mmCIF file of C-alpha atoms in Angstrom:
data_model
loop_
_atom_site.group_PDB
_atom_site.id
_atom_site.type_symbol
_atom_site.label_atom_id
_atom_site.label_comp_id
_atom_site.label_asym_id
_atom_site.label_seq_id
_atom_site.Cartn_x
_atom_site.Cartn_y
_atom_site.Cartn_z
ATOM 1 C CA MET Z 1 -2.185 255.094 59.959
ATOM 2 C CA ALA Z 2 -2.247 255.470 56.112
ATOM 3 C CA GLY Z 3 -5.748 253.695 56.106
ATOM 4 C CA ASP Z 4 -7.123 256.203 58.707
ATOM 5 C CA TYR Z 5 -5.918 258.878 56.382
ATOM 6 C CA ILE Z 6 -7.691 257.012 53.163
ATOM 7 C CA ARG Z 7 -10.330 257.014 55.129
ATOM 8 C CA ASP Z 8 -10.838 260.734 56.132
ATOM 9 C CA GLU Z 9 -10.253 261.380 52.103
ATOM 10 C CA HIS Z 10 -12.538 259.413 51.191
ATOM 11 C CA LYS Z 11 -15.182 260.684 53.787
ATOM 12 C CA GLY Z 12 -14.424 264.427 52.561
ATOM 13 C CA SER Z 13 -15.183 263.456 48.938
ATOM 14 C CA ILE Z 14 -18.472 262.023 50.111
ATOM 15 C CA THR Z 15 -19.300 265.482 51.903
ATOM 16 C CA TYR Z 16 -18.322 267.192 48.071
ATOM 17 C CA TRP Z 17 -20.424 265.171 46.312
ATOM 18 C CA LYS Z 18 -23.562 264.831 48.591
ATOM 19 C CA ASP Z 19 -23.114 269.036 47.850
ATOM 20 C CA GLN Z 20 -22.960 268.336 44.352
ATOM 21 C CA VAL Z 21 -26.035 266.143 44.278
ATOM 22 C CA ARG Z 22 -27.989 269.109 45.733
ATOM 23 C CA GLU Z 23 -26.548 271.548 43.246
ATOM 24 C CA THR Z 24 -27.454 268.624 40.603
ATOM 25 C CA VAL Z 25 -31.013 267.635 41.343
ATOM 26 C CA GLY Z 26 -32.030 269.961 44.376
ATOM 27 C CA GLU Z 27 -33.697 269.384 47.846
ATOM 28 C CA ASN Z 28 -36.036 266.537 46.631
ATOM 29 C CA THR Z 29 -36.816 262.765 47.016
ATOM 30 C CA ILE Z 30 -33.613 261.772 44.499
ATOM 31 C CA SER Z 31 -31.353 264.269 46.540
ATOM 32 C CA GLN Z 32 -32.535 262.404 49.684
ATOM 33 C CA ILE Z 33 -32.225 258.887 48.616
ATOM 34 C CA THR Z 34 -28.895 259.719 46.676
ATOM 35 C CA ASN Z 35 -27.112 261.713 49.668
ATOM 36 C CA GLY Z 36 -28.371 258.857 51.890
ATOM 37 C CA VAL Z 37 -26.793 256.155 50.037
ATOM 38 C CA LEU Z 38 -23.360 258.493 49.982
ATOM 39 C CA THR Z 39 -23.135 258.403 53.503
ATOM 40 C CA ALA Z 40 -23.367 254.846 53.645
ATOM 41 C CA TYR Z 41 -20.404 254.710 51.680
ATOM 42 C CA GLY Z 42 -18.483 257.250 53.749
ATOM 43 C CA ASP Z 43 -17.943 254.573 56.249
ATOM 44 C CA THR Z 44 -16.175 252.070 53.608
ATOM 45 C CA VAL Z 45 -13.278 252.903 50.979
ATOM 46 C CA ASP Z 46 -14.177 249.510 49.060
ATOM 47 C CA LEU Z 47 -15.329 251.627 46.119
ATOM 48 C CA GLY Z 48 -11.950 253.093 45.683
ATOM 49 C CA VAL Z 49 -10.729 256.761 46.160
ATOM 50 C CA GLY Z 50 -11.296 258.931 42.791
ATOM 51 C CA ILE Z 51 -14.240 257.470 41.529
ATOM 52 C CA ALA Z 52 -16.989 259.297 43.128
ATOM 53 C CA ASP Z 53 -18.237 261.371 39.640
ATOM 54 C CA THR Z 54 -19.159 257.446 38.706
ATOM 55 C CA VAL Z 55 -20.889 256.775 41.822
ATOM 56 C CA LEU Z 56 -22.539 259.856 41.746
ATOM 57 C CA ASP Z 57 -24.039 259.152 38.421
ATOM 58 C CA ALA Z 58 -24.799 255.479 39.219
ATOM 59 C CA VAL Z 59 -26.730 256.607 42.197
ATOM 60 C CA LEU Z 60 -28.705 259.360 40.186
ATOM 61 C CA ALA Z 61 -29.337 257.050 37.631
ATOM 62 C CA LEU Z 62 -31.041 254.282 39.799
ATOM 63 C CA ASN Z 63 -32.679 256.659 41.952
ATOM 64 C CA SER Z 64 -34.242 258.651 39.359
ATOM 65 C CA CYS Z 65 -35.004 255.954 37.392
ATOM 66 C CA ALA Z 66 -36.540 254.144 40.158
ATOM 67 C CA VAL Z 67 -38.887 256.981 41.111
ATOM 68 C CA GLY Z 68 -39.540 257.631 37.736
ATOM 69 C CA ALA Z 69 -38.115 261.045 37.811
ATOM 70 C CA SER Z 70 -38.071 263.182 34.562
ATOM 71 C CA TYR Z 71 -34.080 263.196 35.036
ATOM 72 C CA CYS Z 72 -33.805 259.438 34.519
ATOM 73 C CA ASP Z 73 -32.861 259.901 30.831
ATOM 74 C CA THR Z 74 -30.214 262.428 31.421
ATOM 75 C CA ALA Z 75 -28.416 260.811 34.520
ATOM 76 C CA MET Z 76 -28.531 257.200 32.403
ATOM 77 C CA SER Z 77 -27.007 259.252 29.542
ATOM 78 C CA ASP Z 78 -24.289 260.512 32.035
ATOM 79 C CA LEU Z 79 -23.694 257.254 33.199
ATOM 80 C CA ARG Z 80 -22.978 255.720 30.106
ATOM 81 C CA LYS Z 81 -20.696 258.383 29.079
ATOM 82 C CA SER Z 82 -18.980 257.780 32.552
ATOM 83 C CA ASP Z 83 -18.395 254.179 32.204
ATOM 84 C CA GLN Z 84 -20.252 252.318 29.596
ATOM 85 C CA THR Z 85 -19.806 248.995 31.480
ATOM 86 C CA ILE Z 86 -21.659 250.286 34.160
ATOM 87 C CA GLY Z 87 -24.029 251.956 31.852
ATOM 88 C CA ASN Z 88 -25.133 248.374 30.149
ATOM 89 C CA ALA Z 89 -25.378 246.744 33.940
ATOM 90 C CA MET Z 90 -27.732 249.562 35.062
ATOM 91 C CA ASP Z 91 -30.104 248.906 31.820
ATOM 92 C CA ALA Z 92 -30.042 245.374 32.407
ATOM 93 C CA ILE Z 93 -31.154 245.562 36.030
ATOM 94 C CA ILE Z 94 -33.903 248.545 34.981
ATOM 95 C CA ASN Z 95 -35.056 245.796 32.110
ATOM 96 C CA GLY Z 96 -35.041 243.070 34.585
ATOM 97 C CA GLN Z 97 -37.574 240.802 36.429
ATOM 98 C CA ALA Z 98 -36.455 242.218 39.585
ATOM 99 C CA TRP Z 99 -36.715 246.029 38.834
ATOM 100 C CA ASP Z 100 -40.403 246.349 40.073
ATOM 101 C CA ALA Z 101 -39.072 245.119 43.681
ATOM 102 C CA ILE Z 102 -35.861 247.379 43.533
ATOM 103 C CA LYS Z 103 -38.377 250.233 42.646
ATOM 104 C CA GLY Z 104 -40.090 249.670 46.157
ATOM 105 C CA ASN Z 105 -36.681 249.341 47.649
ATOM 106 C CA VAL Z 106 -35.871 252.526 46.641
ATOM 107 C CA VAL Z 107 -39.190 254.386 47.686
ATOM 108 C CA LYS Z 108 -38.769 252.891 51.069
ATOM 109 C CA ALA Z 109 -35.224 254.258 51.431
ATOM 110 C CA ALA Z 110 -36.678 257.628 50.611
ATOM 111 C CA ASN Z 111 -39.378 257.397 53.613
ATOM 112 C CA GLY Z 112 -36.605 256.832 56.090
ATOM 113 C CA ASP Z 113 -36.006 252.817 55.899
ATOM 114 C CA GLN Z 114 -32.629 252.022 57.042
ATOM 115 C CA VAL Z 115 -32.775 248.624 55.708
ATOM 116 C CA ALA Z 116 -33.912 249.529 52.376
ATOM 117 C CA LEU Z 117 -31.159 252.357 52.505
ATOM 118 C CA GLU Z 118 -28.693 249.872 53.249
ATOM 119 C CA ASN Z 119 -30.027 247.131 50.563
ATOM 120 C CA THR Z 120 -29.878 250.157 48.240
ATOM 121 C CA ALA Z 121 -26.477 250.909 48.814
ATOM 122 C CA ALA Z 122 -25.137 246.921 48.576
ATOM 123 C CA LEU Z 123 -26.960 246.735 45.175
ATOM 124 C CA LEU Z 124 -24.866 250.184 44.277
ATOM 125 C CA THR Z 125 -21.563 248.484 45.536
ATOM 126 C CA SER Z 126 -22.546 245.442 43.615
ATOM 127 C CA ILE Z 127 -22.406 247.554 40.344
ATOM 128 C CA ILE Z 128 -20.080 250.156 40.446
ATOM 129 C CA ALA Z 129 -17.106 248.772 42.558
ATOM 130 C CA PRO Z 130 -13.968 247.715 40.924
ATOM 131 C CA SER Z 131 -13.128 244.308 39.773
ATOM 132 C CA LYS Z 132 -9.760 244.305 41.658
ATOM 133 C CA VAL Z 133 -11.448 244.819 45.261
ATOM 134 C CA LEU Z 134 -14.744 242.925 44.962
ATOM 135 C CA GLY Z 135 -13.492 240.173 42.520
ATOM 136 C CA ASN Z 136 -16.123 238.813 40.333
ATOM 137 C CA ILE Z 137 -19.434 240.542 41.779
ATOM 138 C CA GLY Z 138 -18.947 243.401 38.893
ATOM 139 C CA LYS Z 139 -19.441 240.647 36.079
ATOM 140 C CA PRO Z 140 -23.087 241.419 34.783
ATOM 141 C CA GLY Z 141 -24.076 237.298 35.416
ATOM 142 C CA ASN Z 142 -23.113 238.122 39.038
ATOM 143 C CA ILE Z 143 -24.515 241.628 39.199
ATOM 144 C CA VAL Z 144 -28.045 239.961 37.988
ATOM 145 C CA ASN Z 145 -27.594 237.366 40.517
ATOM 146 C CA LYS Z 146 -26.718 240.102 43.240
ATOM 147 C CA VAL Z 147 -29.635 242.024 42.449
ATOM 148 C CA ASP Z 148 -32.335 239.404 42.993
ATOM 149 C CA ASP Z 149 -30.783 238.471 46.183
ATOM 150 C CA ILE Z 150 -31.343 242.299 47.075
ATOM 151 C CA ALA Z 151 -35.011 242.290 45.966
ATOM 152 C CA VAL Z 152 -35.999 239.110 47.863
ATOM 153 C CA LYS Z 153 -34.082 240.124 51.085
ATOM 154 C CA GLY Z 154 -35.009 243.434 51.482
ATOM 155 C CA SER Z 155 -38.458 243.984 49.567
ATOM 156 C CA ILE Z 156 -41.657 243.091 51.014
ATOM 157 C CA PRO Z 157 -45.481 243.647 49.913
ATOM 158 C CA GLU Z 158 -48.104 245.613 52.351
ATOM 159 C CA ILE Z 159 -49.300 243.165 54.827
ATOM 160 C CA LYS Z 160 -52.403 244.063 57.258
ATOM 161 C CA GLY Z 161 -53.610 241.389 59.719
ATOM 162 C CA THR Z 162 -57.432 241.123 61.127
ATOM 163 C CA GLN Z 163 -56.121 240.210 64.619
ATOM 164 C CA VAL Z 164 -55.818 241.968 67.970
ATOM 165 C CA GLY Z 165 -52.335 240.958 69.802
ATOM 166 C CA LEU Z 166 -50.668 237.610 69.554
ATOM 167 C CA ARG Z 167 -52.585 235.144 72.092
ATOM 168 C CA ASP Z 168 -48.899 232.990 72.549
ATOM 169 C CA PRO Z 169 -46.097 235.116 72.142
ATOM 170 C CA ALA Z 170 -43.780 232.411 73.380
ATOM 171 C CA GLN Z 171 -44.451 230.449 69.960
ATOM 172 C CA ILE Z 172 -42.656 233.002 68.045
ATOM 173 C CA ASP Z 173 -39.304 232.250 69.436
ATOM 174 C CA LEU Z 174 -39.903 228.851 68.757
ATOM 175 C CA MET Z 175 -40.897 229.557 64.862
ATOM 176 C CA LYS Z 176 -38.101 231.908 64.478
ATOM 177 C CA SER Z 177 -35.835 228.868 65.479
ATOM 178 C CA ASP Z 178 -37.128 226.682 63.143
ATOM 179 C CA MET Z 179 -37.073 229.166 60.020
ATOM 180 C CA LEU Z 180 -33.607 230.050 60.997
ATOM 181 C CA ASN Z 181 -32.261 226.498 61.317
ATOM 182 C CA GLY Z 182 -34.406 225.296 58.002
ATOM 183 C CA SER Z 183 -36.959 222.800 59.633
ATOM 184 C CA PHE Z 184 -39.872 225.173 59.499
ATOM 185 C CA GLU Z 185 -42.194 223.407 57.083
ATOM 186 C CA PHE Z 186 -43.841 226.256 55.076
ATOM 187 C CA THR Z 187 -45.691 223.750 52.802
ATOM 188 C CA ALA Z 188 -47.389 221.971 55.469
ATOM 189 C CA THR Z 189 -50.743 222.736 56.981
ATOM 190 C CA ARG Z 190 -49.606 223.712 60.294
ATOM 191 C CA GLY Z 191 -46.842 226.015 58.433
ATOM 192 C CA LYS Z 192 -49.214 227.539 56.448
ATOM 193 C CA ILE Z 193 -50.977 231.515 56.911
ATOM 194 C CA ALA Z 194 -54.358 232.019 54.821
ATOM 195 C CA GLY Z 195 -56.303 235.399 54.184
ATOM 196 C CA TYR Z 196 -57.157 237.747 51.248
ATOM 197 C CA ILE Z 197 -55.122 239.437 48.598
ATOM 198 C CA ASP Z 198 -56.351 242.797 46.679
ATOM 199 C CA SER Z 199 -55.838 243.811 42.920
ATOM 200 C CA LYS Z 200 -52.775 245.845 44.173
ATOM 201 C CA GLU Z 201 -51.396 242.780 45.688
ATOM 202 C CA ASN Z 202 -51.687 244.098 49.460
ATOM 203 C CA TYR Z 203 -52.393 241.222 51.933
ATOM 204 C CA TYR Z 204 -54.744 240.519 54.681
ATOM 205 C CA ILE Z 205 -54.061 237.799 57.196
ATOM 206 C CA THR Z 206 -56.855 236.086 58.740
ATOM 207 C CA GLY Z 207 -54.916 233.014 59.987
ATOM 208 C CA GLY Z 208 -51.200 232.804 60.759
ATOM 209 C CA HIS Z 209 -50.313 235.814 63.009
ATOM 210 C CA HIS Z 210 -47.777 234.161 64.797
ATOM 211 C CA ARG Z 211 -45.977 232.587 61.903
ATOM 212 C CA MET Z 212 -45.828 236.140 60.280
ATOM 213 C CA ALA Z 213 -45.042 237.750 63.456
ATOM 214 C CA ALA Z 214 -41.904 235.572 63.670
ATOM 215 C CA ALA Z 215 -40.656 236.132 60.021
ATOM 216 C CA GLN Z 216 -41.356 239.948 60.620
ATOM 217 C CA GLU Z 217 -39.349 239.677 63.556
ATOM 218 C CA ILE Z 218 -36.044 238.111 61.170
ATOM 219 C CA TYR Z 219 -36.789 240.813 58.752
ATOM 220 C CA LYS Z 220 -36.322 243.406 61.225
ATOM 221 C CA THR Z 221 -33.625 242.091 62.829
ATOM 222 C CA THR Z 222 -31.331 241.141 59.960
ATOM 223 C CA GLY Z 223 -33.351 242.699 56.669
ATOM 224 C CA ASP Z 224 -34.020 239.251 55.159
ATOM 225 C CA ALA Z 225 -37.536 238.994 54.125
ATOM 226 C CA THR Z 226 -37.194 235.704 52.613
ATOM 227 C CA TYR Z 227 -39.229 233.894 55.294
ATOM 228 C CA ILE Z 228 -41.917 236.363 54.761
ATOM 229 C CA HIS Z 229 -41.970 235.598 51.125
ATOM 230 C CA LYS Z 230 -42.124 231.805 51.628
ATOM 231 C CA LEU Z 231 -45.281 232.769 53.906
ATOM 232 C CA LEU Z 232 -46.863 234.374 51.543
ATOM 233 C CA GLU Z 233 -45.890 232.332 48.785
ATOM 234 C CA ASN Z 234 -47.338 228.869 50.618
ATOM 235 C CA GLY Z 235 -50.007 230.795 51.940
ATOM 236 C CA LYS Z 236 -53.960 230.481 51.088
ATOM 237 C CA TRP Z 237 -55.098 233.783 49.502
ATOM 238 C CA ASP Z 238 -58.884 234.454 48.344
ATOM 239 C CA LYS Z 239 -58.881 237.311 46.052
ATOM 240 C CA THR Z 240 -61.045 240.246 46.874
ATOM 241 C CA ASN Z 241 -61.909 243.856 45.490
ATOM 242 C CA LYS Z 242 -61.859 245.983 48.568
ATOM 243 C CA VAL Z 243 -60.183 246.459 51.804
ATOM 244 C CA LEU Z 244 -61.379 243.900 55.203
ATOM 245 C CA VAL Z 245 -63.129 246.109 57.578
ATOM 246 C CA ASP Z 246 -61.348 244.831 60.594
ATOM 247 C CA ALA Z 247 -57.688 245.271 58.579
ATOM 248 C CA ARG Z 248 -55.446 246.422 60.812
ATOM 249 C CA PRO Z 249 -51.505 246.852 61.469
ATOM 250 C CA LEU Z 250 -49.825 243.118 61.983
ATOM 251 C CA PRO Z 251 -49.695 242.453 66.063
ATOM 252 C CA THR Z 252 -46.078 242.379 67.349
ATOM 253 C CA ARG Z 253 -44.793 241.275 70.687
ATOM 254 C CA LYS Z 254 -44.546 244.104 73.222
ATOM 255 C CA PRO Z 255 -40.682 244.822 74.234
#
């Protein structure tokens, strides 16, 4: 009964702070992402009741800096004033190797990608959750590890195919099973995919559509892009300066 009361109070505070976000930065991409993340927080009390102001500062800082908005410097200044430790952690993320992947994830969240939104919420939780709730995850070293994990699991580049349909859809279930149980050989000839990569690091697959379809299905189900990255990292890619004329969305299985 008490837990239900706390949860209701927490949801009420989320509604209040969503209104504050709109008043602070207006109706735009930043407020869209921020309020989406705050809505995700509405179903948990892990962050602790009463620190919504710090949540707001952290969300605004991450999202405004990710989209390159002019509000970034102001948001970071506010976050440091609210909590210097969290501000330092955010600085480490923005200046870290995973920042480009994190930025891409935030932009996807702004475009309505639910998995990206959940990954952004998970990242923010790892930064701002009190240590008494989540133990050591709030320490700087663990935060960096969490960021790297989220970046890998939630961010994928643009991938196109050159094939219409899948010739043997039944193969995909076998490939998914092998990937999930660790027996898929990504470095073996039969496990590799091939194609082209352009100057913007967009991929165009010419061989291995079924393998990528299997990895994509895992990603859509779990939000884990690890297998997509393994295929890309071990693939054979020729560089190209132009978009392939036969490039098209990756083929998928019909429901």
